[in-house]
Short mmCIF file of C-alpha atoms in Angstrom, two decimals:
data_model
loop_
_atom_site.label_atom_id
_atom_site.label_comp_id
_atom_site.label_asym_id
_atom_site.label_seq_id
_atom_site.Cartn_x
_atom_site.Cartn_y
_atom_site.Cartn_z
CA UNK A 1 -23.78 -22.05 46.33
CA UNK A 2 -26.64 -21.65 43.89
CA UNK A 3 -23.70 -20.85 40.49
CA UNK A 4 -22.34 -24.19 42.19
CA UNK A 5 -25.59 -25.68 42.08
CA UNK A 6 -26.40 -24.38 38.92
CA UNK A 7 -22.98 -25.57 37.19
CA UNK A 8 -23.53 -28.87 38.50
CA UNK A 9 -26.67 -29.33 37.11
CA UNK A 10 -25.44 -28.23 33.95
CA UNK A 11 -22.52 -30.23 33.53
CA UNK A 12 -25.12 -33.10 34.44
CA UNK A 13 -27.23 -32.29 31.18
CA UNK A 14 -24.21 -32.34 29.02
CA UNK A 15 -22.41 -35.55 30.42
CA UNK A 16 -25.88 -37.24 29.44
CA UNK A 17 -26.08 -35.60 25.95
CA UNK A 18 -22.34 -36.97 25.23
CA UNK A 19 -23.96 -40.55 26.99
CA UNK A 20 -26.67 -40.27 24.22
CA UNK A 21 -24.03 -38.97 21.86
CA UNK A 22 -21.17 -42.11 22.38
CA UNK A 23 -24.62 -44.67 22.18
CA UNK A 24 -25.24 -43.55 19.11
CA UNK A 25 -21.66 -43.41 17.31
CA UNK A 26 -21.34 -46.93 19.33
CA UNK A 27 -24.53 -48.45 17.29
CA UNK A 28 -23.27 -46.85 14.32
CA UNK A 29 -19.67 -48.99 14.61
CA UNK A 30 -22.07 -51.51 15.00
CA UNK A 31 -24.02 -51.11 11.99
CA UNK A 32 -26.80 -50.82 13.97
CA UNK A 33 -27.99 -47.58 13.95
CA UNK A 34 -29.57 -47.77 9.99
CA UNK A 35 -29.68 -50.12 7.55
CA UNK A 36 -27.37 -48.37 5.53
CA UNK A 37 -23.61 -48.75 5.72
CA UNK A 38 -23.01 -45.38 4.56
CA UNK A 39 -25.09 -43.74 6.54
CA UNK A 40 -23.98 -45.79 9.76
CA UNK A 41 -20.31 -44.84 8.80
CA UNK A 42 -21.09 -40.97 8.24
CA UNK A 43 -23.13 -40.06 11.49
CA UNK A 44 -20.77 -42.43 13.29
CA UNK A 45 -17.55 -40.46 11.67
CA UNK A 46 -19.87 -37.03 12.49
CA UNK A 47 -20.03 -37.64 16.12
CA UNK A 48 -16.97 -39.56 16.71
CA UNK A 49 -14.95 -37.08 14.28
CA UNK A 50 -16.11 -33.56 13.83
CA UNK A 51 -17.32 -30.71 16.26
CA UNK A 52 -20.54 -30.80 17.03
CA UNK A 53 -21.80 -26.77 17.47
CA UNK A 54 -24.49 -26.64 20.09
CA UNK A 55 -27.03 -23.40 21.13
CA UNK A 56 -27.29 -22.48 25.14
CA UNK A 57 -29.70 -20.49 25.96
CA UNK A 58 -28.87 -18.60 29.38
CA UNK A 59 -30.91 -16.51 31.19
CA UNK A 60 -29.90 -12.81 28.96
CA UNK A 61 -28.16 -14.07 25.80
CA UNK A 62 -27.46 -16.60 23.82
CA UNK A 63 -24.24 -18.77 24.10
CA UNK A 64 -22.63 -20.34 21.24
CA UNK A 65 -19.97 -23.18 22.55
CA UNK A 66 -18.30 -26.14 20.83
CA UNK A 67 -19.11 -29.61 22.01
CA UNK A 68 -15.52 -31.61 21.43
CA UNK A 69 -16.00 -34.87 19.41
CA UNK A 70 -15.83 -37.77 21.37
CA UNK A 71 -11.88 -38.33 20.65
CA UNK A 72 -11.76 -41.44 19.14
CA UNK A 73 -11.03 -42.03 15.26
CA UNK A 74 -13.78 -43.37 13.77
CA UNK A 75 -12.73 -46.29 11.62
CA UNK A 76 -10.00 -47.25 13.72
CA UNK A 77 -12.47 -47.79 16.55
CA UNK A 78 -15.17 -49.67 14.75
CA UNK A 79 -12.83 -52.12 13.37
CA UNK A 80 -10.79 -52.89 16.94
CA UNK A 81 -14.27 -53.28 18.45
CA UNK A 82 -15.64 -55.41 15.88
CA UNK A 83 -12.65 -57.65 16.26
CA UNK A 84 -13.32 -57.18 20.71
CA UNK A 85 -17.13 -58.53 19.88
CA UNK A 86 -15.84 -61.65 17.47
CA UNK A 87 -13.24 -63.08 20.27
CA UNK A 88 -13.79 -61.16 23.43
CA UNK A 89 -12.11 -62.38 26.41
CA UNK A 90 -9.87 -65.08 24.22
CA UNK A 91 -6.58 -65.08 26.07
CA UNK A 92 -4.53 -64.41 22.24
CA UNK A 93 -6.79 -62.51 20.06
CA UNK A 94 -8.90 -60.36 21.83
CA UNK A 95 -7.71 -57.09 21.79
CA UNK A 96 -8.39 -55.49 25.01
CA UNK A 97 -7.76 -58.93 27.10
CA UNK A 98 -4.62 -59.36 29.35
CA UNK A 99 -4.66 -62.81 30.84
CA UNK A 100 -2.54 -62.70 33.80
CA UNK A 101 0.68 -65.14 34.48
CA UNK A 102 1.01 -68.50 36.26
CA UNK A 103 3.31 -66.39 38.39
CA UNK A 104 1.35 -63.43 38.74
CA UNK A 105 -1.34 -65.93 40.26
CA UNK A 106 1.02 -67.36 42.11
CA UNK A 107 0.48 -70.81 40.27
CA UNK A 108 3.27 -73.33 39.72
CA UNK A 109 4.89 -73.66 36.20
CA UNK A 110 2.62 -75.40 34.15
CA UNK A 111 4.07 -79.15 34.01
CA UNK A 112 4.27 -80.65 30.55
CA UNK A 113 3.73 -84.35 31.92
CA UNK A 114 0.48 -83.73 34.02
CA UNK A 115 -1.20 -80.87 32.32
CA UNK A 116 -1.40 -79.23 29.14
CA UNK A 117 -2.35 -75.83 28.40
CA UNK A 118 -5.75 -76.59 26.70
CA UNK A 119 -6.62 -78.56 29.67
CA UNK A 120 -6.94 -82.24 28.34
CA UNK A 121 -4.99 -83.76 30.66
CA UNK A 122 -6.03 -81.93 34.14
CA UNK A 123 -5.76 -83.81 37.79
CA UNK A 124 -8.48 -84.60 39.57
CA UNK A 125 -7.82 -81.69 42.17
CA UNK A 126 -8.24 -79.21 39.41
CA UNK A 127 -11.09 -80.32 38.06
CA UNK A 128 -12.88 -80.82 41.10
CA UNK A 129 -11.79 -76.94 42.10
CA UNK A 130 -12.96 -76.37 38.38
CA UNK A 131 -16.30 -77.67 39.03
CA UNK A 132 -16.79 -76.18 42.56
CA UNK A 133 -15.68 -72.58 41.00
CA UNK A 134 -18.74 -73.28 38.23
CA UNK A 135 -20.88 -73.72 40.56
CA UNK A 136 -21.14 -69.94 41.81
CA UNK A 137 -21.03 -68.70 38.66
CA UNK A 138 -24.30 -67.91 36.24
CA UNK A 139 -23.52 -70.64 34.16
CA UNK A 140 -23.11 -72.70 36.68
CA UNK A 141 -26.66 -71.62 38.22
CA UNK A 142 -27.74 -72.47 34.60
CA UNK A 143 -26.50 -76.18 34.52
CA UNK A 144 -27.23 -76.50 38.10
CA UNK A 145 -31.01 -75.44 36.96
CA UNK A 146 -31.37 -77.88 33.79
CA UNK A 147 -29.80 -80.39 35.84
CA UNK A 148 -32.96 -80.18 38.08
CA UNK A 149 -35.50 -80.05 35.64
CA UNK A 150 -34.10 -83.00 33.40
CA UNK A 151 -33.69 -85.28 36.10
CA UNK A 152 -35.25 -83.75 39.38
CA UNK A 153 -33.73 -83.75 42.92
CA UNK A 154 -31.17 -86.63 43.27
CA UNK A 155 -31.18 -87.91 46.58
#
């Protein structure tokens, strides 16, 4: 129980030195990490890249082990995430975003003559469920709020 115990606790350390490890090759494709773009690009390269060589002490010797990179090409990554950042959840250029069907949501086909797919031209019914589906959102909280203070309580 205790090498159970013991392992555990271990593999805890290391999952939050990779944590600490993916933050900072993270800010680095961010160009956050320095002011330098060369500098961002190498340690971000480093730990997303290369093996990292780390020292465990144990209790009689000492352990030499290789931490494995994080997986991920570098520059690859930091240019696919920069374009995730600049249009993140738009249905045709974000990367990573999979809008689901009309059919998949169990929607009618959309119908040229009443709607669009922009939205200019939706019923009444829509927008009202539109509105009412704002409403328990945080932006909706938000507008709901400034409504308030702008005009007070409308009875």
């Amino acid at each position: 129980m205790a090498h159970f115990a013991l392992w555990s606790l271990y593999g805890f350390f290391v999952g939050l030195f990779g944590t600490g490890l993916w933050i900072i090759a993270h800010e680095c494709g961010h160009q956050a990490f320095s002011e330098s773009k060369i500098l961002n690009n190498a340690v971000g390269w480093v730990l997303h890249s290369a093996y990292v060589s780390s020292l465990i002490v144990s209790f009689h010797r000492v352990d030499f082990f290789l931490l494995d990179r994080l997986g991920i090409p570098y520059h690859s990554w930091r240019i696919s995430h920069a374009k995730h950042h600049a249009s993140t959840a738009h249905m045709t250029q974000d990367q990573v975003y999979v809008p689901w069907t009309r059919s998949e949501l169990k929607l009618p086909p959309l119908n040229p003559a009443r709607d669009d797919s922009m939205g200019r031209k939706a019923t009444e019914e829509v927008k009202a469920e539109l509105w009412e589906a704002l409403g328990d959102s945080p932006l909706g909280a938000f507008l709901a709020c400034a409504k308030y203070l702008a005009r007070g309580l409308s009875f």
